[in-house]
Amino acid sequence: VATLAAGRSVHPVGDTEYGTVTFSVDEGAEFITYGPPSREFRPADEASRLAWASPYVAVPAVLGHGEDADGYRWLHRTGLPGVSAAAEEWRQRPETAVPELGAALRRFHDRVPAADCPWEWSITGRVSQLPNGAYAFNCWPALDEVVCHGDARTSHFLLDSDGHCVGYLGLARLGVGDRWADLAAALQGLSSTDGDGWRDAFLAGYGIALDTHKLEFYSRLWNAAY
């Protein structure tokens, strides 16, 4: 991290349960995430997807990625304006943040072209990676195909001071799948921080009616995998 920062100011801004730490460089001009190898931290996948998605939505530019001599991985990217929607200031203003999160996910699905996407986030691919219990996903709902964000939790949306989404993070799983695969992950993450009472506001912001069957199916699939 010190080498990549090249003498500029560095301070940690977040960590994860799987061992990565993200550092702000030069007061947010750049960010470096560093940590041990894991299924959750995949800098090469993140880098390729960020580069591909950049013509369609606001995402960071990748400055580099790799592994050190101990096998630890790193991802170096530019900063974006705004702060994480999971920040306390937005948790205190869910009436503004939650509908915008729904609208921001809809914009992502509308703008990123599924026909051109080289990756998938399909039921088949996700079930094939489950260590056990794949039999529980043998009755699949009809597909409503979009390019999924792949990890549409609150922390991966950046909001400006007015509460408008100005960028997306965390695209290592981006791929073609059903829009409810993203909606289920987003609503599950939302309920863990803001309570189930904001589900309707999120779906209204997205512009879709609740599909209880798809929500239950993709919530189970998310929980089985992650």
mmCIF file of C-alpha atoms in Angstrom:
data_model
loop_
_atom_site.group_PDB
_atom_site.id
_atom_site.type_symbol
_atom_site.label_atom_id
_atom_site.label_comp_id
_atom_site.label_asym_id
_atom_site.label_seq_id
_atom_site.Cartn_x
_atom_site.Cartn_y
_atom_site.Cartn_z
ATOM 1 C CA VAL A 1 0.000 0.000 0.000
ATOM 2 C CA ALA A 2 2.811 2.399 0.866
ATOM 3 C CA THR A 3 4.506 1.654 -2.449
ATOM 4 C CA LEU A 4 1.355 2.342 -4.457
ATOM 5 C CA ALA A 5 0.636 5.488 -2.470
ATOM 6 C CA ALA A 6 4.117 6.807 -3.339
ATOM 7 C CA GLY A 7 4.455 9.123 -0.354
ATOM 8 C CA ARG A 8 0.901 10.478 -0.361
ATOM 9 C CA SER A 9 -1.352 10.394 2.712
ATOM 10 C CA VAL A 10 -2.917 7.008 3.486
ATOM 11 C CA HIS A 11 -5.504 5.968 6.040
ATOM 12 C CA PRO A 12 -7.766 2.918 6.415
ATOM 13 C CA VAL A 13 -11.459 3.497 5.722
ATOM 14 C CA GLY A 14 -12.985 0.030 6.056
ATOM 15 C CA ASP A 15 -12.420 -3.680 6.475
ATOM 16 C CA THR A 16 -14.337 -6.906 5.888
ATOM 17 C CA GLU A 17 -14.950 -10.195 7.638
ATOM 18 C CA TYR A 18 -12.806 -11.958 5.020
ATOM 19 C CA GLY A 19 -9.700 -9.975 5.858
ATOM 20 C CA THR A 20 -9.424 -7.139 3.360
ATOM 21 C CA VAL A 21 -8.701 -3.551 4.338
ATOM 22 C CA THR A 22 -9.438 -0.568 2.101
ATOM 23 C CA PHE A 23 -7.201 2.486 2.315
ATOM 24 C CA SER A 24 -7.920 6.012 1.131
ATOM 25 C CA VAL A 25 -4.994 7.623 -0.683
ATOM 26 C CA ASP A 26 -4.565 11.373 -0.966
ATOM 27 C CA GLU A 27 -7.868 12.147 0.783
ATOM 28 C CA GLY A 28 -9.992 9.916 -1.426
ATOM 29 C CA ALA A 29 -8.383 10.607 -4.791
ATOM 30 C CA GLU A 30 -7.590 6.876 -4.961
ATOM 31 C CA PHE A 31 -8.353 3.719 -2.976
ATOM 32 C CA ILE A 32 -6.379 0.528 -2.414
ATOM 33 C CA THR A 33 -7.952 -2.685 -1.139
ATOM 34 C CA TYR A 34 -5.533 -5.312 0.151
ATOM 35 C CA GLY A 35 -6.121 -8.717 1.692
ATOM 36 C CA PRO A 36 -5.736 -12.505 1.616
ATOM 37 C CA PRO A 37 -7.039 -14.630 -1.240
ATOM 38 C CA SER A 38 -10.740 -15.479 -0.910
ATOM 39 C CA ARG A 39 -13.780 -16.131 -3.044
ATOM 40 C CA GLU A 40 -15.144 -12.741 -1.999
ATOM 41 C CA PHE A 41 -12.068 -10.656 -2.930
ATOM 42 C CA ARG A 42 -11.323 -11.110 -6.630
ATOM 43 C CA PRO A 43 -9.430 -8.077 -7.950
ATOM 44 C CA ALA A 44 -8.950 -9.450 -11.461
ATOM 45 C CA ASP A 45 -12.688 -10.097 -11.854
ATOM 46 C CA GLU A 46 -13.491 -6.691 -10.394
ATOM 47 C CA ALA A 47 -11.029 -4.935 -12.704
ATOM 48 C CA SER A 48 -12.317 -6.521 -15.902
ATOM 49 C CA ARG A 49 -15.942 -5.830 -15.050
ATOM 50 C CA LEU A 50 -15.310 -2.233 -13.999
ATOM 51 C CA ALA A 51 -13.550 -1.561 -17.289
ATOM 52 C CA TRP A 52 -16.362 -3.161 -19.290
ATOM 53 C CA ALA A 53 -19.181 -1.356 -17.430
ATOM 54 C CA SER A 54 -17.533 2.079 -17.468
ATOM 55 C CA PRO A 55 -19.126 3.315 -20.736
ATOM 56 C CA TYR A 56 -22.605 2.716 -19.320
ATOM 57 C CA VAL A 57 -22.547 3.672 -15.613
ATOM 58 C CA ALA A 58 -20.294 5.617 -13.241
ATOM 59 C CA VAL A 59 -17.685 3.265 -11.786
ATOM 60 C CA PRO A 60 -14.083 3.739 -10.606
ATOM 61 C CA ALA A 61 -11.212 3.448 -13.052
ATOM 62 C CA VAL A 62 -8.799 0.633 -12.208
ATOM 63 C CA LEU A 63 -5.196 1.760 -11.782
ATOM 64 C CA GLY A 64 -3.815 -1.708 -11.156
ATOM 65 C CA HIS A 65 -4.273 -5.060 -9.412
ATOM 66 C CA GLY A 66 -2.182 -8.065 -8.525
ATOM 67 C CA GLU A 67 -0.654 -10.231 -5.809
ATOM 68 C CA ASP A 68 2.349 -9.739 -3.577
ATOM 69 C CA ALA A 69 5.022 -12.302 -2.728
ATOM 70 C CA ASP A 70 2.836 -13.757 0.050
ATOM 71 C CA GLY A 71 -0.147 -14.262 -2.230
ATOM 72 C CA TYR A 72 -2.118 -11.338 -0.819
ATOM 73 C CA ARG A 73 -4.208 -9.542 -3.400
ATOM 74 C CA TRP A 74 -4.631 -5.851 -4.092
ATOM 75 C CA LEU A 75 -6.862 -3.604 -6.164
ATOM 76 C CA HIS A 76 -5.949 0.019 -6.853
ATOM 77 C CA ARG A 77 -8.689 2.294 -8.211
ATOM 78 C CA THR A 78 -9.640 5.920 -8.548
ATOM 79 C CA GLY A 79 -12.035 7.575 -6.154
ATOM 80 C CA LEU A 80 -15.520 8.760 -7.032
ATOM 81 C CA PRO A 81 -17.559 11.611 -5.566
ATOM 82 C CA GLY A 82 -20.109 10.828 -2.901
ATOM 83 C CA VAL A 83 -20.157 8.572 0.132
ATOM 84 C CA SER A 84 -21.381 5.036 0.697
ATOM 85 C CA ALA A 85 -25.127 4.735 1.137
ATOM 86 C CA ALA A 86 -24.302 2.578 4.174
ATOM 87 C CA ALA A 87 -22.724 5.587 5.931
ATOM 88 C CA GLU A 88 -24.390 6.752 9.110
ATOM 89 C CA GLU A 89 -25.540 10.024 7.552
ATOM 90 C CA TRP A 90 -27.687 8.063 5.089
ATOM 91 C CA ARG A 91 -28.856 5.503 7.618
ATOM 92 C CA GLN A 92 -30.326 8.483 9.436
ATOM 93 C CA ARG A 93 -32.145 9.613 6.269
ATOM 94 C CA PRO A 94 -33.725 6.441 4.841
ATOM 95 C CA GLU A 95 -36.680 8.372 3.432
ATOM 96 C CA THR A 96 -34.231 9.931 0.957
ATOM 97 C CA ALA A 97 -31.701 7.127 0.510
ATOM 98 C CA VAL A 98 -33.937 4.079 0.140
ATOM 99 C CA PRO A 99 -36.059 5.166 -2.857
ATOM 100 C CA GLU A 100 -32.893 6.418 -4.580
ATOM 101 C CA LEU A 101 -31.191 3.059 -4.040
ATOM 102 C CA GLY A 102 -34.085 1.371 -5.810
ATOM 103 C CA ALA A 103 -33.972 3.916 -8.640
ATOM 104 C CA ALA A 104 -30.188 3.571 -8.925
ATOM 105 C CA LEU A 105 -30.401 -0.199 -9.286
ATOM 106 C CA ARG A 106 -33.059 0.245 -11.962
ATOM 107 C CA ARG A 107 -30.815 2.658 -13.858
ATOM 108 C CA PHE A 108 -27.997 0.123 -13.680
ATOM 109 C CA HIS A 109 -30.243 -2.604 -15.109
ATOM 110 C CA ASP A 110 -31.604 -0.301 -17.822
ATOM 111 C CA ARG A 111 -28.265 1.114 -18.966
ATOM 112 C CA VAL A 112 -25.897 -1.865 -18.985
ATOM 113 C CA PRO A 113 -26.588 -3.989 -22.103
ATOM 114 C CA ALA A 114 -27.274 -7.660 -21.472
ATOM 115 C CA ALA A 115 -26.790 -8.571 -25.129
ATOM 116 C CA ASP A 116 -23.150 -7.464 -25.004
ATOM 117 C CA CYS A 117 -22.206 -8.783 -21.550
ATOM 118 C CA PRO A 118 -19.496 -11.471 -21.600
ATOM 119 C CA TRP A 119 -20.317 -12.831 -18.120
ATOM 120 C CA GLU A 120 -23.259 -14.568 -16.526
ATOM 121 C CA TRP A 121 -24.694 -14.704 -13.031
ATOM 122 C CA SER A 122 -27.207 -17.395 -13.837
ATOM 123 C CA ILE A 123 -29.002 -19.842 -11.587
ATOM 124 C CA THR A 124 -27.155 -22.697 -13.301
ATOM 125 C CA GLY A 125 -23.743 -21.186 -12.654
ATOM 126 C CA ARG A 126 -24.517 -20.196 -9.081
ATOM 127 C CA VAL A 127 -26.088 -23.537 -8.140
ATOM 128 C CA SER A 128 -23.131 -25.436 -9.632
ATOM 129 C CA GLN A 129 -20.863 -23.722 -7.094
ATOM 130 C CA LEU A 130 -22.908 -24.710 -4.047
ATOM 131 C CA PRO A 131 -21.127 -27.335 -1.919
ATOM 132 C CA ASN A 132 -24.418 -28.904 -0.798
ATOM 133 C CA GLY A 133 -28.109 -28.436 -1.146
ATOM 134 C CA ALA A 134 -28.332 -27.792 -4.874
ATOM 135 C CA TYR A 135 -31.439 -29.990 -4.911
ATOM 136 C CA ALA A 136 -33.298 -27.187 -3.134
ATOM 137 C CA PHE A 137 -33.137 -25.078 -6.324
ATOM 138 C CA ASN A 138 -34.735 -27.434 -8.817
ATOM 139 C CA CYS A 139 -37.849 -25.340 -9.510
ATOM 140 C CA TRP A 140 -36.597 -22.202 -11.218
ATOM 141 C CA PRO A 141 -38.721 -19.117 -11.906
ATOM 142 C CA ALA A 142 -38.966 -17.637 -15.396
ATOM 143 C CA LEU A 143 -36.019 -15.448 -16.339
ATOM 144 C CA ASP A 144 -36.282 -11.651 -16.600
ATOM 145 C CA GLU A 145 -32.821 -11.019 -18.008
ATOM 146 C CA VAL A 146 -30.629 -8.011 -17.196
ATOM 147 C CA VAL A 147 -26.982 -7.409 -16.403
ATOM 148 C CA CYS A 148 -26.923 -7.904 -12.645
ATOM 149 C CA HIS A 149 -24.654 -5.876 -10.398
ATOM 150 C CA GLY A 150 -23.934 -9.104 -8.505
ATOM 151 C CA ASP A 151 -23.663 -7.605 -5.009
ATOM 152 C CA ALA A 152 -26.249 -4.821 -4.844
ATOM 153 C CA ARG A 153 -25.944 -4.178 -1.131
ATOM 154 C CA THR A 154 -26.247 -0.654 0.225
ATOM 155 C CA SER A 155 -22.498 -0.177 0.703
ATOM 156 C CA HIS A 156 -21.879 -0.487 -3.041
ATOM 157 C CA PHE A 157 -23.878 2.621 -3.964
ATOM 158 C CA LEU A 158 -22.348 6.090 -3.636
ATOM 159 C CA LEU A 159 -24.635 9.057 -2.906
ATOM 160 C CA ASP A 160 -23.936 12.762 -3.242
ATOM 161 C CA SER A 161 -25.018 15.350 -0.665
ATOM 162 C CA ASP A 162 -28.509 15.510 -2.204
ATOM 163 C CA GLY A 163 -28.961 11.751 -2.004
ATOM 164 C CA HIS A 164 -28.506 11.044 -5.702
ATOM 165 C CA CYS A 165 -26.505 7.963 -6.692
ATOM 166 C CA VAL A 166 -23.264 9.022 -8.385
ATOM 167 C CA GLY A 167 -21.440 5.701 -8.656
ATOM 168 C CA TYR A 168 -21.339 1.943 -8.179
ATOM 169 C CA LEU A 169 -18.765 -0.291 -6.496
ATOM 170 C CA GLY A 170 -18.296 -4.036 -5.939
ATOM 171 C CA LEU A 171 -18.845 -5.447 -9.427
ATOM 172 C CA ALA A 172 -16.747 -8.624 -9.148
ATOM 173 C CA ARG A 173 -19.851 -10.814 -9.761
ATOM 174 C CA LEU A 174 -21.413 -8.691 -12.526
ATOM 175 C CA GLY A 175 -23.131 -10.853 -15.120
ATOM 176 C CA VAL A 176 -26.360 -11.644 -16.907
ATOM 177 C CA GLY A 177 -29.114 -12.989 -14.672
ATOM 178 C CA ASP A 178 -32.598 -12.239 -13.410
ATOM 179 C CA ARG A 179 -33.256 -8.734 -12.070
ATOM 180 C CA TRP A 180 -34.673 -10.311 -8.897
ATOM 181 C CA ALA A 181 -31.270 -11.845 -8.146
ATOM 182 C CA ASP A 182 -30.070 -8.271 -7.547
ATOM 183 C CA LEU A 183 -33.316 -7.113 -5.946
ATOM 184 C CA ALA A 184 -33.229 -9.961 -3.420
ATOM 185 C CA ALA A 185 -29.638 -9.182 -2.404
ATOM 186 C CA ALA A 186 -30.418 -5.473 -2.174
ATOM 187 C CA LEU A 187 -33.524 -5.971 -0.058
ATOM 188 C CA GLN A 188 -31.757 -8.419 2.234
ATOM 189 C CA GLY A 189 -28.922 -5.963 2.790
ATOM 190 C CA LEU A 190 -31.410 -3.163 3.305
ATOM 191 C CA SER A 191 -33.362 -5.070 5.946
ATOM 192 C CA SER A 192 -30.170 -5.761 7.890
ATOM 193 C CA THR A 193 -29.552 -2.035 8.312
ATOM 194 C CA ASP A 194 -32.881 -0.239 7.929
ATOM 195 C CA GLY A 195 -35.517 -2.861 8.740
ATOM 196 C CA ASP A 196 -38.090 -4.540 6.533
ATOM 197 C CA GLY A 197 -40.329 -1.477 6.653
ATOM 198 C CA TRP A 198 -38.417 0.174 3.785
ATOM 199 C CA ARG A 199 -38.907 -2.667 1.294
ATOM 200 C CA ASP A 200 -41.906 -1.026 -0.362
ATOM 201 C CA ALA A 201 -40.048 2.285 -0.697
ATOM 202 C CA PHE A 202 -37.109 0.522 -2.388
ATOM 203 C CA LEU A 203 -39.369 -1.326 -4.824
ATOM 204 C CA ALA A 204 -41.292 1.867 -5.576
ATOM 205 C CA GLY A 205 -38.009 3.601 -6.368
ATOM 206 C CA TYR A 206 -37.082 0.724 -8.665
ATOM 207 C CA GLY A 207 -40.547 0.743 -10.254
ATOM 208 C CA ILE A 208 -41.608 -2.862 -9.758
ATOM 209 C CA ALA A 209 -44.263 -4.757 -7.831
ATOM 210 C CA LEU A 210 -43.251 -7.322 -5.224
ATOM 211 C CA ASP A 211 -42.817 -10.837 -6.612
ATOM 212 C CA THR A 212 -42.840 -12.958 -3.473
ATOM 213 C CA HIS A 213 -41.897 -16.163 -5.293
ATOM 214 C CA LYS A 214 -38.816 -14.681 -6.941
ATOM 215 C CA LEU A 215 -37.827 -12.776 -3.811
ATOM 216 C CA GLU A 216 -37.935 -15.964 -1.736
ATOM 217 C CA PHE A 217 -36.107 -18.035 -4.368
ATOM 218 C CA TYR A 218 -33.246 -15.599 -4.943
ATOM 219 C CA SER A 219 -32.936 -14.798 -1.232
ATOM 220 C CA ARG A 220 -32.423 -18.512 -0.523
ATOM 221 C CA LEU A 221 -29.885 -18.750 -3.344
ATOM 222 C CA TRP A 222 -27.972 -15.720 -2.051
ATOM 223 C CA ASN A 223 -27.888 -17.132 1.481
ATOM 224 C CA ALA A 224 -26.824 -20.576 0.287
ATOM 225 C CA ALA A 225 -23.880 -19.159 -1.628
ATOM 226 C CA TYR A 226 -22.773 -16.353 0.701
#
